[in-house]
CSV table of C-alpha atoms in Angstrom, one decimal:
chain,number,residue,atom,x,y,z
A,41,MET,CA,-24.2,31.5,-40.8
A,42,ARG,CA,-26.3,30.9,-37.8
A,43,THR,CA,-27.5,27.6,-39.2
A,44,ARG,CA,-24.0,26.5,-39.9
A,45,SER,CA,-23.0,27.3,-36.3
A,46,ILE,CA,-25.9,25.2,-35.0
A,47,TRP,CA,-24.9,22.3,-37.1
A,48,THR,CA,-21.3,22.6,-36.1
A,49,VAL,CA,-22.3,22.5,-32.4
A,50,LEU,CA,-24.7,19.6,-33.0
A,51,THR,CA,-22.0,17.7,-34.9
A,52,ALA,CA,-19.5,18.2,-32.1
A,53,VAL,CA,-22.1,17.0,-29.5
A,54,ILE,CA,-22.9,13.9,-31.6
A,55,VAL,CA,-19.2,13.1,-32.0
A,56,THR,CA,-18.6,13.5,-28.3
A,57,LEU,CA,-21.5,11.2,-27.4
A,58,LEU,CA,-20.4,8.5,-29.8
A,59,SER,CA,-16.8,8.7,-28.5
A,60,THR,CA,-18.1,8.4,-24.9
A,61,VAL,CA,-20.3,5.4,-25.8
A,62,ALA,CA,-17.4,3.7,-27.7
A,63,ALA,CA,-15.1,4.3,-24.7
A,64,SER,CA,-17.7,2.9,-22.3
A,65,ALA,CA,-18.2,-0.2,-24.5
A,66,ALA,CA,-14.5,-0.7,-24.6
A,67,ALA,CA,-14.2,-0.4,-20.9
A,68,ALA,CA,-17.1,-2.9,-20.4
A,69,ALA,CA,-15.5,-5.3,-22.8
A,70,GLY,CA,-12.3,-5.3,-20.7
A,71,PRO,CA,-8.8,-6.0,-22.1
A,72,PRO,CA,-8.6,-7.3,-25.7
A,73,ARG,CA,-8.0,-10.9,-26.6
A,74,GLY,CA,-4.3,-11.3,-27.5
A,75,PRO,CA,-2.8,-12.9,-30.6
A,76,ASP,CA,-2.4,-16.6,-31.0
A,77,GLY,CA,0.9,-18.5,-30.7
A,78,ASP,CA,4.1,-17.0,-29.5
A,79,ALA,CA,3.0,-13.6,-30.7
A,80,PHE,CA,0.9,-13.5,-27.5
A,81,TYR,CA,4.1,-13.1,-25.4
A,82,THR,CA,5.4,-10.1,-27.3
A,83,PRO,CA,3.8,-7.0,-25.6
A,84,PRO,CA,2.7,-3.9,-27.6
A,85,SER,CA,5.4,-1.3,-27.8
A,86,PRO,CA,5.2,1.1,-26.2
A,87,LEU,CA,3.5,-0.7,-23.3
A,88,PRO,CA,0.0,0.8,-22.8
A,89,ASP,CA,-0.5,3.1,-19.8
A,90,GLY,CA,-2.0,1.5,-16.8
A,91,ALA,CA,-1.5,0.3,-13.2
A,92,ASP,CA,0.5,-2.6,-11.8
A,93,GLY,CA,-1.6,-5.7,-12.3
A,94,ASP,CA,-3.6,-4.4,-15.2
A,95,VAL,CA,-4.3,-6.9,-18.0
A,96,VAL,CA,-2.8,-5.9,-21.4
A,97,TRP,CA,-4.5,-8.8,-23.2
A,98,TRP,CA,-5.7,-12.4,-22.7
A,99,ARG,CA,-7.0,-15.5,-24.4
A,100,PRO,CA,-8.8,-18.6,-23.1
A,101,LEU,CA,-7.0,-21.8,-22.5
A,102,PRO,CA,-8.4,-25.2,-23.3
A,103,ASP,CA,-11.3,-26.0,-20.9
A,104,SER,CA,-10.4,-28.8,-18.5
A,105,GLY,CA,-14.0,-29.3,-17.5
A,106,SER,CA,-13.4,-28.7,-13.8
A,107,ALA,CA,-11.8,-25.3,-14.3
A,108,LYS,CA,-11.6,-22.5,-16.8
A,109,GLY,CA,-8.2,-21.2,-17.7
A,110,TYR,CA,-6.9,-17.9,-19.2
A,111,LEU,CA,-3.5,-16.9,-20.5
A,112,VAL,CA,-2.8,-13.3,-19.6
A,113,LEU,CA,-0.3,-10.6,-20.3
A,114,TYR,CA,-0.2,-8.1,-17.5
A,115,ARG,CA,1.7,-5.1,-16.2
A,116,SER,CA,4.2,-5.5,-13.4
A,117,ARG,CA,7.6,-4.1,-12.4
A,118,SER,CA,11.2,-5.3,-12.8
A,119,ALA,CA,13.8,-5.6,-10.1
A,120,THR,CA,14.8,-2.0,-10.8
A,121,ASP,CA,11.2,-0.8,-10.7
A,122,THR,CA,10.8,-0.4,-14.5
A,123,PRO,CA,7.3,-1.1,-15.9
A,124,ILE,CA,7.2,-4.5,-17.8
A,125,ALA,CA,4.8,-6.9,-19.2
A,126,VAL,CA,4.6,-10.4,-17.7
A,127,SER,CA,2.7,-13.5,-18.9
A,128,GLY,CA,0.9,-15.9,-16.7
A,129,ARG,CA,-2.2,-18.0,-16.2
A,130,ILE,CA,-5.4,-17.6,-14.3
A,131,LEU,CA,-7.4,-20.8,-13.4
A,132,VAL,CA,-10.9,-20.6,-12.0
A,133,PRO,CA,-13.0,-23.5,-10.8
A,134,ALA,CA,-16.1,-24.1,-13.1
A,135,ALA,CA,-18.3,-24.6,-10.0
A,136,SER,CA,-19.7,-21.5,-8.3
A,137,TRP,CA,-18.0,-20.3,-5.1
A,138,THR,CA,-20.3,-21.1,-2.1
A,139,GLY,CA,-18.1,-19.8,0.7
A,140,PRO,CA,-18.5,-16.4,2.4
A,141,GLY,CA,-17.3,-13.3,0.5
A,142,PRO,CA,-15.4,-13.3,-2.8
A,143,ARG,CA,-13.7,-16.4,-4.0
A,144,PRO,CA,-10.1,-16.7,-2.6
A,145,ILE,CA,-7.1,-16.4,-4.9
A,146,VAL,CA,-3.8,-18.2,-4.5
A,147,SER,CA,-0.9,-16.7,-6.4
A,148,VAL,CA,1.4,-19.6,-7.1
A,149,ALA,CA,5.1,-18.9,-7.6
A,150,SER,CA,6.5,-21.7,-9.8
A,151,GLY,CA,9.6,-23.7,-9.0
A,152,THR,CA,12.6,-23.5,-11.4
A,153,ARG,CA,11.8,-24.2,-15.0
A,154,GLY,CA,14.9,-22.6,-16.5
A,155,ILE,CA,15.7,-19.2,-18.0
A,156,GLY,CA,14.8,-19.6,-21.7
A,157,ASP,CA,11.5,-18.4,-23.1
A,158,ARG,CA,10.5,-21.9,-24.0
A,159,CYS,CA,10.8,-22.8,-20.3
A,160,ALA,CA,8.0,-20.4,-19.2
A,161,PRO,CA,5.6,-22.1,-16.7
A,162,SER,CA,2.7,-21.5,-19.1
A,163,LYS,CA,4.6,-23.4,-21.8
A,164,PHE,CA,6.8,-25.9,-19.9
A,165,GLN,CA,5.9,-29.5,-19.4
A,166,PRO,CA,5.6,-31.3,-17.1
A,167,ASP,CA,3.7,-28.9,-14.9
A,168,TYR,CA,4.9,-30.6,-11.7
A,169,GLU,CA,3.0,-28.3,-9.3
A,170,LYS,CA,-0.3,-29.0,-10.9
A,171,PRO,CA,-0.9,-32.6,-9.6
A,172,LEU,CA,0.7,-31.9,-6.2
A,173,PHE,CA,-1.2,-28.9,-5.1
A,174,VAL,CA,-2.7,-26.7,-7.8
A,175,ASP,CA,-5.4,-29.2,-8.6
A,176,ALA,CA,-6.1,-29.5,-4.8
A,177,MET,CA,-6.4,-25.7,-4.6
A,178,LEU,CA,-8.9,-25.7,-7.4
A,179,SER,CA,-10.9,-28.5,-5.9
A,180,ARG,CA,-11.3,-26.4,-2.8
A,181,GLY,CA,-13.0,-23.7,-4.9
A,182,TRP,CA,-10.0,-21.3,-4.9
A,183,ALA,CA,-8.8,-19.5,-8.0
A,184,VAL,CA,-5.2,-19.9,-8.9
A,185,ALA,CA,-2.9,-17.3,-10.6
A,186,ILE,CA,0.5,-18.5,-11.8
A,187,THR,CA,3.1,-16.0,-13.1
A,188,ASP,CA,5.7,-16.7,-15.7
A,189,TYR,CA,8.0,-14.2,-13.9
A,190,GLU,CA,10.0,-11.5,-15.7
A,191,GLY,CA,11.6,-12.5,-19.0
A,192,LEU,CA,10.2,-16.0,-19.2
A,193,GLY,CA,8.2,-16.1,-22.4
A,194,THR,CA,8.2,-12.4,-22.7
A,195,PRO,CA,11.1,-10.3,-24.2
A,196,GLY,CA,14.3,-9.9,-22.2
A,197,LEU,CA,16.3,-12.4,-20.1
A,198,HIS,CA,14.8,-14.0,-17.0
A,199,THR,CA,15.9,-12.5,-13.8
A,200,TYR,CA,16.2,-15.9,-12.0
A,201,VAL,CA,16.1,-15.7,-8.2
A,202,VAL,CA,16.0,-11.9,-8.1
A,203,GLY,CA,13.6,-11.3,-5.3
A,204,ARG,CA,12.1,-7.9,-6.0
A,205,SER,CA,11.3,-8.9,-9.5
A,206,GLU,CA,9.7,-12.2,-8.5
A,207,GLY,CA,7.7,-10.6,-5.7
A,208,HIS,CA,6.3,-8.0,-8.0
A,209,THR,CA,5.2,-10.5,-10.6
A,210,VAL,CA,3.6,-12.8,-8.0
A,211,ILE,CA,1.6,-10.0,-6.5
A,212,ASP,CA,0.5,-8.5,-9.8
A,213,ALA,CA,-0.7,-11.9,-11.0
A,214,ALA,CA,-3.2,-11.8,-8.1
A,215,ARG,CA,-4.2,-8.3,-9.1
A,216,ALA,CA,-4.6,-9.3,-12.7
A,217,ALA,CA,-6.9,-12.2,-11.8
A,218,THR,CA,-9.5,-9.7,-10.5
A,219,ARG,CA,-9.1,-7.3,-13.4
A,220,LEU,CA,-9.9,-9.9,-16.1
A,221,PRO,CA,-13.7,-9.7,-16.5
A,222,ALA,CA,-13.9,-13.1,-18.1
A,223,ALA,CA,-12.5,-14.7,-14.9
A,224,GLY,CA,-15.4,-13.3,-12.8
A,225,LEU,CA,-13.2,-12.7,-9.8
A,226,ALA,CA,-13.9,-9.9,-7.4
A,227,ALA,CA,-11.3,-7.7,-5.8
A,228,GLY,CA,-11.2,-7.4,-2.0
A,229,GLY,CA,-11.3,-11.1,-1.2
A,230,PRO,CA,-8.6,-13.1,0.6
A,231,VAL,CA,-5.3,-13.7,-1.3
A,232,ALA,CA,-2.4,-16.1,-0.5
A,233,PHE,CA,1.1,-16.5,-1.9
A,234,SER,CA,2.5,-20.0,-2.3
A,235,GLY,CA,5.6,-21.6,-3.8
A,236,TYR,CA,8.5,-24.0,-3.4
A,237,SER,CA,12.2,-23.7,-4.3
A,238,GLN,CA,12.5,-20.7,-6.7
A,239,GLY,CA,8.8,-20.3,-6.0
A,240,GLY,CA,9.4,-20.3,-2.2
A,241,GLY,CA,11.6,-17.3,-2.8
A,242,GLY,CA,8.9,-15.7,-5.0
A,243,ALA,CA,6.1,-16.3,-2.5
A,244,ALA,CA,8.2,-15.0,0.5
A,245,TRP,CA,9.2,-11.9,-1.5
A,246,ALA,CA,5.6,-11.3,-2.4
A,247,GLY,CA,4.8,-11.5,1.3
A,248,GLU,CA,7.5,-9.1,2.2
A,249,LEU,CA,6.7,-6.5,-0.5
A,250,ALA,CA,2.9,-6.7,-0.3
A,251,PRO,CA,2.5,-4.3,2.7
A,252,SER,CA,4.1,-1.4,0.7
A,253,TYR,CA,3.6,-2.5,-2.9
A,254,ALA,CA,0.0,-3.8,-2.7
A,255,PRO,CA,-1.5,-2.5,0.6
A,256,GLU,CA,-5.0,-3.1,-0.8
A,257,LEU,CA,-4.6,-6.8,-0.9
A,258,ARG,CA,-6.0,-8.9,2.0
A,259,VAL,CA,-3.1,-11.4,2.3
A,260,ALA,CA,-4.4,-14.3,4.4
A,261,GLY,CA,-1.3,-16.4,4.4
A,262,ILE,CA,2.0,-17.3,2.8
A,263,THR,CA,3.6,-20.7,2.2
A,264,ALA,CA,7.2,-20.9,1.2
A,265,GLY,CA,9.3,-24.1,1.1
A,266,GLY,CA,12.8,-24.9,0.0
A,267,THR,CA,13.3,-21.2,0.1
A,268,PRO,CA,16.6,-19.5,-1.2
A,269,ALA,CA,16.5,-16.9,1.5
A,270,ASP,CA,20.3,-16.0,1.5
A,271,LEU,CA,21.9,-16.3,-1.9
A,272,ASN,CA,25.4,-16.0,-0.5
A,273,VAL,CA,24.8,-19.2,1.6
A,274,VAL,CA,23.1,-20.9,-1.2
A,275,ALA,CA,26.0,-20.1,-3.6
A,276,GLY,CA,28.5,-21.5,-1.2
A,277,ASN,CA,26.6,-24.7,-1.0
A,278,LEU,CA,26.2,-25.1,-4.8
A,279,ASP,CA,29.8,-24.3,-5.7
A,280,GLY,CA,31.2,-27.8,-6.3
A,281,GLY,CA,27.9,-29.5,-5.5
A,282,VAL,CA,25.4,-31.6,-7.4
A,283,GLY,CA,23.3,-28.5,-8.0
A,284,PHE,CA,26.1,-26.3,-9.4
A,285,GLY,CA,24.0,-25.7,-12.5
A,286,PHE,CA,21.5,-23.7,-10.5
A,287,LEU,CA,24.3,-21.4,-9.5
A,288,LEU,CA,25.1,-20.8,-13.1
A,289,LEU,CA,21.4,-19.9,-13.7
A,290,ALA,CA,21.4,-17.6,-10.7
A,291,SER,CA,24.5,-15.8,-12.0
A,292,LEU,CA,22.8,-15.3,-15.4
A,293,GLY,CA,19.6,-14.1,-13.7
A,294,LEU,CA,21.4,-11.5,-11.5
A,295,ASP,CA,23.4,-10.2,-14.4
A,296,ALA,CA,20.2,-9.8,-16.4
A,297,ALA,CA,18.6,-7.8,-13.6
A,298,TYR,CA,21.6,-5.6,-12.9
A,299,PRO,CA,23.7,-4.9,-16.0
A,300,GLU,CA,26.4,-3.1,-13.9
A,301,LEU,CA,27.4,-6.5,-12.5
A,302,ASP,CA,29.1,-7.2,-15.9
A,303,LEU,CA,29.3,-11.0,-15.6
A,304,PRO,CA,31.1,-11.4,-18.9
A,305,GLY,CA,34.0,-9.4,-17.6
A,306,TYR,CA,34.8,-12.2,-15.1
A,307,LEU,CA,34.5,-15.1,-17.5
A,308,ASN,CA,37.3,-17.2,-19.1
A,309,ASP,CA,36.9,-18.8,-22.5
A,310,ARG,CA,34.8,-21.7,-21.1
A,311,GLY,CA,32.6,-19.3,-19.3
A,312,ARG,CA,32.1,-17.1,-22.3
A,313,ARG,CA,31.0,-20.1,-24.4
A,314,LEU,CA,28.5,-21.0,-21.7
A,315,TYR,CA,27.2,-17.4,-21.5
A,316,ALA,CA,26.7,-17.3,-25.3
A,317,THR,CA,25.0,-20.7,-25.6
A,318,GLN,CA,22.9,-21.2,-22.4
A,319,GLN,CA,20.7,-18.2,-22.3
A,320,ASP,CA,17.7,-20.4,-23.3
A,321,ALA,CA,18.5,-23.3,-20.9
A,322,CYS,CA,15.7,-25.2,-19.2
A,323,VAL,CA,15.9,-26.9,-15.8
A,324,ASP,CA,16.9,-30.3,-17.3
A,325,ALA,CA,20.2,-28.8,-18.5
A,326,VAL,CA,21.5,-27.9,-15.0
A,327,PHE,CA,22.5,-31.4,-14.0
A,328,GLY,CA,24.9,-31.5,-16.9
A,329,TYR,CA,27.0,-29.1,-14.8
A,330,ALA,CA,26.9,-31.1,-11.5
A,331,PHE,CA,30.0,-30.8,-9.3
A,332,GLY,CA,31.4,-27.8,-11.2
A,333,HIS,CA,33.1,-24.9,-9.6
A,334,ILE,CA,33.0,-21.2,-10.1
A,335,ALA,CA,36.7,-21.2,-10.9
A,336,ASP,CA,36.1,-23.5,-13.9
A,337,TYR,CA,34.3,-20.6,-15.7
A,338,THR,CA,35.9,-17.4,-14.4
A,339,THR,CA,39.2,-15.6,-14.2
A,340,SER,CA,38.1,-14.2,-10.8
A,341,ASN,CA,35.1,-14.9,-8.6
A,342,PRO,CA,32.5,-12.2,-9.1
A,343,LEU,CA,30.7,-13.1,-6.0
A,344,THR,CA,33.5,-11.8,-3.8
A,345,THR,CA,33.3,-8.2,-5.3
A,346,ALA,CA,31.6,-5.3,-3.7
A,347,LYS,CA,29.1,-4.8,-6.6
A,348,TRP,CA,28.0,-8.4,-6.5
A,349,GLN,CA,27.9,-8.5,-2.7
A,350,ALA,CA,25.7,-5.5,-2.6
A,351,ARG,CA,23.2,-7.0,-4.9
A,352,LEU,CA,23.3,-10.3,-3.1
A,353,ALA,CA,22.6,-8.5,0.2
A,354,GLU,CA,19.7,-6.6,-1.5
A,355,ASN,CA,18.2,-10.0,-2.4
A,356,GLU,CA,18.3,-11.5,1.1
A,357,LEU,CA,14.9,-12.2,2.7
A,358,GLY,CA,14.1,-11.2,6.2
A,359,ALA,CA,14.6,-7.4,6.3
A,360,ARG,CA,10.9,-6.7,5.6
A,361,PRO,CA,8.8,-9.0,7.7
A,362,PRO,CA,5.4,-9.9,6.2
A,363,GLN,CA,2.2,-8.8,7.9
A,364,ALA,CA,0.5,-12.2,7.2
A,365,PRO,CA,1.1,-15.6,8.9
A,366,VAL,CA,3.7,-17.8,7.2
A,367,PHE,CA,4.2,-21.5,6.7
A,368,LEU,CA,7.9,-22.1,6.2
A,369,PHE,CA,9.2,-25.6,5.5
A,370,HIS,CA,12.3,-27.3,4.3
A,371,GLY,CA,13.8,-30.8,3.7
A,372,ARG,CA,16.3,-31.9,6.3
A,373,LEU,CA,18.4,-33.5,3.6
A,374,ASP,CA,18.1,-30.7,1.0
A,375,GLU,CA,21.2,-30.9,-1.2
A,376,ILE,CA,20.3,-27.8,-3.2
A,377,ILE,CA,19.1,-25.1,-0.8
A,378,PRO,CA,20.7,-25.3,2.7
A,379,LEU,CA,18.4,-25.9,5.6
A,380,SER,CA,20.5,-23.6,7.8
A,381,GLN,CA,19.6,-20.4,5.9
A,382,ALA,CA,15.8,-21.3,6.0
A,383,GLN,CA,16.1,-21.7,9.8
A,384,THR,CA,17.7,-18.3,9.9
A,385,LEU,CA,14.8,-16.8,8.0
A,386,ARG,CA,12.4,-18.4,10.5
A,387,ARG,CA,14.3,-16.9,13.4
A,388,GLU,CA,14.2,-13.4,11.8
A,389,TYR,CA,10.5,-13.6,11.1
A,390,CYS,CA,9.8,-14.8,14.6
A,391,ALA,CA,11.9,-12.0,16.1
A,392,ALA,CA,9.8,-9.5,14.1
A,393,GLY,CA,6.6,-10.9,15.5
A,394,VAL,CA,5.4,-12.9,12.4
A,395,ASP,CA,3.3,-16.0,13.2
A,396,VAL,CA,5.5,-18.7,11.6
A,397,MET,CA,4.5,-22.3,11.4
A,398,TRP,CA,7.7,-24.3,10.8
A,399,ARG,CA,8.0,-27.9,9.4
A,400,SER,CA,11.1,-29.9,8.3
A,401,TYR,CA,10.5,-33.0,6.3
A,402,LEU,CA,12.7,-36.1,6.0
A,403,GLY,CA,13.5,-35.6,2.4
A,404,GLU,CA,15.9,-34.0,-0.1
A,405,HIS,CA,14.9,-31.0,-2.3
A,406,VAL,CA,12.6,-32.8,-4.8
A,407,THR,CA,10.8,-35.2,-2.5
A,408,THR,CA,10.1,-32.5,0.1
A,409,LEU,CA,7.9,-30.8,-2.5
A,410,ALA,CA,5.7,-33.9,-2.6
A,411,PHE,CA,5.8,-34.6,1.1
A,412,SER,CA,4.7,-31.0,2.0
A,413,ALA,CA,1.8,-30.6,-0.5
A,414,GLY,CA,-1.0,-31.7,1.7
A,415,ASP,CA,0.2,-29.5,4.6
A,416,VAL,CA,0.4,-26.5,2.2
A,417,VAL,CA,-3.2,-26.8,1.1
A,418,GLN,CA,-4.5,-27.4,4.6
A,419,TYR,CA,-2.6,-24.4,5.9
A,420,LEU,CA,-4.2,-22.2,3.3
A,421,ALA,CA,-7.6,-23.7,3.9
A,422,ASP,CA,-7.3,-22.7,7.6
A,423,ARG,CA,-6.2,-19.2,6.7
A,424,PHE,CA,-9.1,-18.7,4.3
A,425,ALA,CA,-11.5,-20.1,6.9
A,426,GLY,CA,-10.3,-17.4,9.4
A,427,LYS,CA,-8.8,-19.8,11.9
A,428,PRO,CA,-6.1,-18.6,14.2
A,429,ALA,CA,-2.7,-19.1,12.8
A,430,HIS,CA,-0.4,-21.6,14.6
A,431,SER,CA,3.0,-20.3,15.5
A,432,ASP,CA,6.2,-22.3,16.3
A,433,CYS,CA,8.1,-19.1,17.3
């Protein structure tokens, strides 16, 4: 009897030791490699426990020679603060970092790709930010994290232009970059948020949310251009304009984030057909709706209702000033996102004491992205170098 008790105790000790060793090995190995193909974008159900920014799984991307890439699925939060899984990419220069401290990370918020899963930035071609400034960022030795946003690639509908959702995913992409052992990136280094158009909104929202949502991040700077800061003003400009298709995408995105908005309840027959057939639309589809009007698709305008106005107000930038310096820029001839509402954001940030560098470019919406690229990279280089931030306030 005594012998049996001894063996029982020894067996329990051995099992405990083996379990501890296995757990330690799993922790050292980091998150598992994910499945191939589109199965990668379908998260495990239920979503594993973890913190915002934790990597669920990953897989390597084809080696470009100058940089190593990783496709990741990571934890984040929706517009209504629900835990979600988001896909994205982490790009790391192949050359060793020779600067002081940890390698800087730029979390890039992509411009509009569309709302369908096939339009996710990690899938969509052409990758128009890559030659303009992502390659330049990598050539400076910085790592780049690029989110796919909520519902792009992953299950659920994309919450297009919904600020809190976009800000969370941009922030958590930077966190995920340091939690993927294969990337070799250390936490605690300088981080920046950068984007244009939809991405300008995502970067600015990341900057506004970071002090409360990710106080551990050392945010060195933010660049946001062509930024949809006030969706009410943007909607008024798009209704009847060349970019009306973007207003359709935005209405679908808001409805996806906030089901109580009940967009179908306002639609006429034409609107219901669009709602049923365009949930997978990519950006190239929007110009087929140029010069359309809200009245063409609705029985009454949802944007004038109290519910919609409340959510639009909730998605207005400027109420939570960032604690990092900001480079805001806009095209003087922007036909999609009005210059006036970007100037209003600049004034609000300045009034709150933010160091804002402001530039306007002689271009419309698309050309301004190209015109500004060099200034964006130089601004971030100065922030990572610790130079004093210029302010035009």
